[in-house]
PDB file of C-alpha atoms in Angstrom:
ATOM      1  CA  MET A  23       1.413 -35.317 -20.147  1.00 49.00           C
ATOM      2  CA  ASN A  24       0.400 -31.811 -19.132  1.00 53.00           C
ATOM      3  CA  ILE A  25      -1.413 -30.032 -21.966  1.00 53.00           C
ATOM      4  CA  LYS A  26      -2.142 -26.344 -21.585  1.00 57.00           C
ATOM      5  CA  ARG A  27      -5.640 -25.642 -22.854  1.00 55.00           C
ATOM      6  CA  ASN A  28      -6.296 -22.298 -24.472  1.00 55.00           C
ATOM      7  CA  THR A  29      -8.777 -19.981 -22.870  1.00 56.00           C
ATOM      8  CA  THR A  30     -10.887 -17.495 -24.762  1.00 56.00           C
ATOM      9  CA  SER A  31      -8.665 -14.616 -23.652  1.00 62.00           C
ATOM     10  CA  ASP A  32      -5.540 -16.380 -25.016  1.00 80.00           C
ATOM     11  CA  ILE A  33      -6.755 -16.402 -28.611  1.00 87.00           C
ATOM     12  CA  PRO A  34      -6.274 -13.071 -30.446  1.00 89.00           C
ATOM     13  CA  ARG A  35      -9.296 -11.634 -32.240  1.00 87.00           C
ATOM     14  CA  THR A  36      -7.619  -9.908 -35.218  1.00 88.00           C
ATOM     15  CA  PRO A  37      -6.110 -11.750 -38.215  1.00 85.00           C
ATOM     16  CA  ILE A  38      -2.580 -10.342 -37.929  1.00 88.00           C
ATOM     17  CA  ARG A  39      -2.360 -10.953 -34.188  1.00 91.00           C
ATOM     18  CA  PHE A  40      -3.774 -14.434 -34.665  1.00 91.00           C
ATOM     19  CA  LEU A  41      -1.134 -15.095 -37.341  1.00 90.00           C
ATOM     20  CA  LEU A  42       1.615 -13.916 -34.992  1.00 91.00           C
ATOM     21  CA  TYR A  43       0.133 -16.025 -32.173  1.00 94.00           C
ATOM     22  CA  ALA A  44       0.087 -19.140 -34.363  1.00 93.00           C
ATOM     23  CA  SER A  45       3.554 -18.429 -35.795  1.00 93.00           C
ATOM     24  CA  LYS A  46       5.275 -17.740 -32.480  1.00 94.00           C
ATOM     25  CA  PRO A  47       6.303 -21.379 -31.815  1.00 94.00           C
ATOM     26  CA  HIS A  48       7.641 -21.539 -35.371  1.00 94.00           C
ATOM     27  CA  LYS A  49       9.323 -18.148 -35.494  1.00 94.00           C
ATOM     28  CA  TRP A  50      12.629 -19.512 -36.825  1.00 96.00           C
ATOM     29  CA  TRP A  51      10.901 -20.986 -39.870  1.00 95.00           C
ATOM     30  CA  ALA A  52       9.229 -17.621 -40.404  1.00 95.00           C
ATOM     31  CA  ILE A  53      12.487 -15.700 -40.017  1.00 96.00           C
ATOM     32  CA  LEU A  54      14.342 -18.051 -42.387  1.00 96.00           C
ATOM     33  CA  THR A  55      11.538 -17.816 -44.935  1.00 96.00           C
ATOM     34  CA  ILE A  56      11.465 -14.019 -44.848  1.00 95.00           C
ATOM     35  CA  MET A  57      15.276 -13.813 -45.029  1.00 96.00           C
ATOM     36  CA  PHE A  58      15.398 -16.106 -48.056  1.00 95.00           C
ATOM     37  CA  ALA A  59      12.550 -14.239 -49.761  1.00 94.00           C
ATOM     38  CA  ILE A  60      14.350 -10.916 -49.302  1.00 93.00           C
ATOM     39  CA  THR A  61      17.726 -12.344 -50.375  1.00 94.00           C
ATOM     40  CA  ALA A  62      16.255 -14.091 -53.421  1.00 93.00           C
ATOM     41  CA  GLY A  63      14.359 -10.949 -54.448  1.00 91.00           C
ATOM     42  CA  ALA A  64      17.457  -8.790 -54.161  1.00 89.00           C
ATOM     43  CA  PHE A  65      19.568 -11.361 -55.989  1.00 89.00           C
ATOM     44  CA  THR A  66      17.030 -11.569 -58.808  1.00 88.00           C
ATOM     45  CA  GLN A  67      17.055  -7.802 -59.169  1.00 86.00           C
ATOM     46  CA  GLY A  68      20.854  -7.943 -59.224  1.00 85.00           C
ATOM     47  CA  LEU A  69      20.658 -10.262 -62.244  1.00 87.00           C
ATOM     48  CA  ASN A  70      19.282  -7.354 -64.278  1.00 82.00           C
ATOM     49  CA  LEU A  71      22.344  -5.315 -63.375  1.00 83.00           C
ATOM     50  CA  PHE A  72      24.600  -8.288 -64.182  1.00 86.00           C
ATOM     51  CA  PHE A  73      22.963  -8.570 -67.604  1.00 84.00           C
ATOM     52  CA  LYS A  74      23.582  -4.853 -68.132  1.00 85.00           C
ATOM     53  CA  PHE A  75      27.290  -5.411 -67.414  1.00 88.00           C
ATOM     54  CA  ILE A  76      27.340  -8.085 -70.121  1.00 90.00           C
ATOM     55  CA  ILE A  77      25.761  -5.675 -72.607  1.00 90.00           C
ATOM     56  CA  ASP A  78      28.202  -2.919 -71.640  1.00 89.00           C
ATOM     57  CA  ALA A  79      31.133  -5.294 -72.200  1.00 91.00           C
ATOM     58  CA  VAL A  80      29.742  -6.238 -75.642  1.00 92.00           C
ATOM     59  CA  GLU A  81      29.372  -2.569 -76.580  1.00 92.00           C
ATOM     60  CA  ALA A  82      32.923  -1.861 -75.376  1.00 91.00           C
ATOM     61  CA  GLY A  83      34.263  -4.791 -77.418  1.00 91.00           C
ATOM     62  CA  ASP A  84      35.844  -6.505 -74.388  1.00 90.00           C
ATOM     63  CA  THR A  85      35.615 -10.115 -75.604  1.00 91.00           C
ATOM     64  CA  LEU A  86      37.263 -11.711 -72.568  1.00 94.00           C
ATOM     65  CA  ARG A  87      34.950  -9.920 -70.151  1.00 93.00           C
ATOM     66  CA  VAL A  88      31.903 -10.853 -72.254  1.00 92.00           C
ATOM     67  CA  LEU A  89      33.002 -14.480 -72.180  1.00 93.00           C
ATOM     68  CA  TRP A  90      33.503 -14.554 -68.405  1.00 94.00           C
ATOM     69  CA  LEU A  91      30.314 -12.679 -67.606  1.00 92.00           C
ATOM     70  CA  GLY A  92      28.402 -14.826 -70.099  1.00 91.00           C
ATOM     71  CA  LEU A  93      29.677 -17.978 -68.401  1.00 93.00           C
ATOM     72  CA  LEU A  94      28.939 -16.629 -64.918  1.00 92.00           C
ATOM     73  CA  TYR A  95      25.385 -15.544 -65.778  1.00 92.00           C
ATOM     74  CA  PRO A  96      23.875 -19.079 -65.732  1.00 93.00           C
ATOM     75  CA  ILE A  97      25.620 -19.731 -62.412  1.00 94.00           C
ATOM     76  CA  PHE A  98      24.130 -16.590 -60.889  1.00 92.00           C
ATOM     77  CA  LEU A  99      20.761 -17.497 -62.377  1.00 92.00           C
ATOM     78  CA  PHE A 100      21.024 -20.955 -60.768  1.00 95.00           C
ATOM     79  CA  ILE A 101      21.892 -19.390 -57.392  1.00 94.00           C
ATOM     80  CA  SER A 102      18.906 -17.058 -57.713  1.00 92.00           C
ATOM     81  CA  GLU A 103      16.526 -19.946 -58.409  1.00 94.00           C
ATOM     82  CA  LEU A 104      18.097 -21.972 -55.601  1.00 96.00           C
ATOM     83  CA  LEU A 105      17.426 -19.126 -53.165  1.00 95.00           C
ATOM     84  CA  TRP A 106      13.769 -18.940 -54.280  1.00 94.00           C
ATOM     85  CA  ARG A 107      13.338 -22.713 -53.953  1.00 96.00           C
ATOM     86  CA  THR A 108      14.969 -22.805 -50.517  1.00 96.00           C
ATOM     87  CA  GLY A 109      12.698 -20.001 -49.348  1.00 95.00           C
ATOM     88  CA  GLY A 110       9.773 -21.996 -50.720  1.00 95.00           C
ATOM     89  CA  ILE A 111      10.775 -25.065 -48.727  1.00 96.00           C
ATOM     90  CA  PHE A 112      11.051 -23.018 -45.543  1.00 96.00           C
ATOM     91  CA  SER A 113       7.683 -21.382 -46.262  1.00 96.00           C
ATOM     92  CA  ILE A 114       6.010 -24.772 -46.742  1.00 95.00           C
ATOM     93  CA  THR A 115       7.332 -25.883 -43.370  1.00 96.00           C
ATOM     94  CA  TRP A 116       6.223 -22.640 -41.717  1.00 96.00           C
ATOM     95  CA  VAL A 117       2.749 -22.715 -43.266  1.00 96.00           C
ATOM     96  CA  THR A 118       2.239 -26.392 -42.427  1.00 96.00           C
ATOM     97  CA  GLU A 119       3.202 -25.867 -38.797  1.00 96.00           C
ATOM     98  CA  VAL A 120       0.991 -22.778 -38.511  1.00 96.00           C
ATOM     99  CA  ARG A 121      -1.955 -24.679 -40.031  1.00 96.00           C
ATOM    100  CA  LYS A 122      -1.449 -27.481 -37.513  1.00 95.00           C
ATOM    101  CA  LYS A 123      -1.275 -25.002 -34.631  1.00 95.00           C
ATOM    102  CA  ILE A 124      -4.453 -23.219 -35.760  1.00 94.00           C
ATOM    103  CA  TYR A 125      -6.396 -26.463 -36.147  1.00 93.00           C
ATOM    104  CA  THR A 126      -5.263 -27.552 -32.676  1.00 93.00           C
ATOM    105  CA  VAL A 127      -6.095 -24.227 -31.015  1.00 92.00           C
ATOM    106  CA  LEU A 128      -9.508 -23.854 -32.642  1.00 89.00           C
ATOM    107  CA  THR A 129     -10.477 -27.482 -32.088  1.00 87.00           C
ATOM    108  CA  ASP A 130      -9.513 -27.257 -28.417  1.00 88.00           C
ATOM    109  CA  TYR A 131     -11.475 -24.028 -28.094  1.00 85.00           C
ATOM    110  CA  THR A 132     -14.543 -25.492 -29.813  1.00 82.00           C
ATOM    111  CA  THR A 133     -14.590 -28.738 -27.826  1.00 82.00           C
ATOM    112  CA  LYS A 134     -14.623 -26.840 -24.522  1.00 83.00           C
ATOM    113  CA  HIS A 135     -18.158 -25.667 -25.224  1.00 76.00           C
ATOM    114  CA  SER A 136     -21.243 -27.311 -23.751  1.00 76.00           C
ATOM    115  CA  HIS A 137     -23.564 -29.803 -25.422  1.00 73.00           C
ATOM    116  CA  ARG A 138     -26.118 -27.018 -25.885  1.00 74.00           C
ATOM    117  CA  TYR A 139     -23.599 -25.024 -27.939  1.00 72.00           C
ATOM    118  CA  PHE A 140     -23.257 -27.909 -30.394  1.00 70.00           C
ATOM    119  CA  SER A 141     -26.954 -28.694 -30.529  1.00 70.00           C
ATOM    120  CA  ASP A 142     -27.735 -25.061 -31.415  1.00 67.00           C
ATOM    121  CA  ARG A 143     -25.223 -25.026 -34.265  1.00 68.00           C
ATOM    122  CA  PHE A 144     -24.753 -27.114 -37.337  1.00 71.00           C
ATOM    123  CA  ALA A 145     -21.555 -29.129 -36.808  1.00 62.00           C
ATOM    124  CA  GLY A 146     -20.536 -28.691 -40.444  1.00 68.00           C
ATOM    125  CA  SER A 147     -20.724 -24.930 -39.997  1.00 80.00           C
ATOM    126  CA  LEU A 148     -18.228 -25.043 -37.129  1.00 78.00           C
ATOM    127  CA  LEU A 149     -15.831 -27.153 -39.178  1.00 80.00           C
ATOM    128  CA  SER A 150     -16.318 -24.903 -42.199  1.00 85.00           C
ATOM    129  CA  ASN A 151     -15.510 -21.815 -40.118  1.00 85.00           C
ATOM    130  CA  THR A 152     -12.357 -23.482 -38.778  1.00 87.00           C
ATOM    131  CA  ASN A 153     -11.272 -24.383 -42.313  1.00 90.00           C
ATOM    132  CA  ASN A 154     -11.963 -20.818 -43.503  1.00 91.00           C
ATOM    133  CA  ILE A 155      -9.754 -19.419 -40.736  1.00 91.00           C
ATOM    134  CA  VAL A 156      -6.936 -21.839 -41.514  1.00 92.00           C
ATOM    135  CA  HIS A 157      -7.048 -21.140 -45.257  1.00 94.00           C
ATOM    136  CA  GLY A 158      -7.303 -17.404 -44.637  1.00 91.00           C
ATOM    137  CA  VAL A 159      -4.186 -17.352 -42.475  1.00 92.00           C
ATOM    138  CA  GLU A 160      -2.380 -19.528 -45.012  1.00 93.00           C
ATOM    139  CA  ARG A 161      -3.299 -17.100 -47.830  1.00 94.00           C
ATOM    140  CA  LEU A 162      -2.202 -14.190 -45.632  1.00 92.00           C
ATOM    141  CA  ILE A 163       1.268 -15.728 -45.192  1.00 93.00           C
ATOM    142  CA  LEU A 164       1.711 -16.723 -48.828  1.00 93.00           C
ATOM    143  CA  ASP A 165       0.403 -13.431 -50.232  1.00 94.00           C
ATOM    144  CA  PHE A 166       2.654 -11.489 -47.881  1.00 93.00           C
ATOM    145  CA  LEU A 167       5.745 -13.490 -48.848  1.00 91.00           C
ATOM    146  CA  TRP A 168       5.415 -13.975 -52.559  1.00 90.00           C
ATOM    147  CA  THR A 169       3.473 -10.856 -53.540  1.00 91.00           C
ATOM    148  CA  HIS A 170       3.921  -7.965 -51.128  1.00 91.00           C
ATOM    149  CA  LEU A 171       7.388  -8.686 -49.738  1.00 91.00           C
ATOM    150  CA  SER A 172       8.913  -9.605 -53.102  1.00 87.00           C
ATOM    151  CA  THR A 173       7.399  -6.489 -54.718  1.00 88.00           C
ATOM    152  CA  PHE A 174       8.709  -4.316 -51.884  1.00 89.00           C
ATOM    153  CA  VAL A 175      12.203  -5.798 -52.310  1.00 89.00           C
ATOM    154  CA  ALA A 176      12.094  -5.271 -56.076  1.00 84.00           C
ATOM    155  CA  VAL A 177      11.001  -1.641 -55.782  1.00 85.00           C
ATOM    156  CA  SER A 178      13.494  -0.917 -52.986  1.00 84.00           C
ATOM    157  CA  ASP A 179      16.327  -2.525 -54.922  1.00 74.00           C
ATOM    158  CA  ARG A 180      15.463  -0.594 -58.088  1.00 69.00           C
ATOM    159  CA  LYS A 181      15.346   2.698 -56.200  1.00 66.00           C
ATOM    160  CA  SER A 182      18.621   2.051 -54.367  1.00 64.00           C
ATOM    161  CA  THR A 183      20.317   1.028 -57.633  1.00 59.00           C
ATOM    162  CA  ARG A 184      19.167   4.228 -59.317  1.00 56.00           C
ATOM    163  CA  LEU A 185      20.197   6.404 -56.378  1.00 52.00           C
ATOM    164  CA  ASN A 186      23.631   4.804 -55.963  1.00 52.00           C
ATOM    165  CA  SER A 187      24.570   4.710 -59.625  1.00 52.00           C
ATOM    166  CA  SER A 188      23.145   7.592 -61.565  1.00 48.00           C
ATOM    167  CA  HIS A 189      24.938   6.542 -64.787  1.00 53.00           C
ATOM    168  CA  LEU A 190      23.129   3.212 -64.930  1.00 48.00           C
ATOM    169  CA  VAL A 191      19.914   3.010 -66.876  1.00 48.00           C
ATOM    170  CA  ILE A 192      17.767   0.129 -65.700  1.00 46.00           C
TER     171      ILE A 192
END
């Protein structure tokens, strides 16, 4: 079994580059996660517009349309939640694989040092630093997905809805 050991120059020094380096072998999980997060965010924003159509039908007195839209609303709500949950499953897989990759890379890097390196440092400190890096990258992924990306999708969807349909008040 031929294992490629990482050299110091292989490991990126900045957090974003390190995240991309650790995610590269798992890029399809990352792409699927981001696609589902964007789709779920847009779909959730579309539910507000769907609810507005129900209210418009009630105000217009169109009973049949109110009935159909009212029956379809829970289905669309279920699809929205299903998209969020599926994105969550993909994100768990992506984050778990990235954590494993980071632990492997940093442990390999640390164990290549000499005995003197370890005797000059507290072993718990090295492990603590590794854990801090892993948790930091994990937080970076999760915050990006479920805070920044979902907010960006919500704001973009609201702006595009307002620009495309000036008669709608959302």
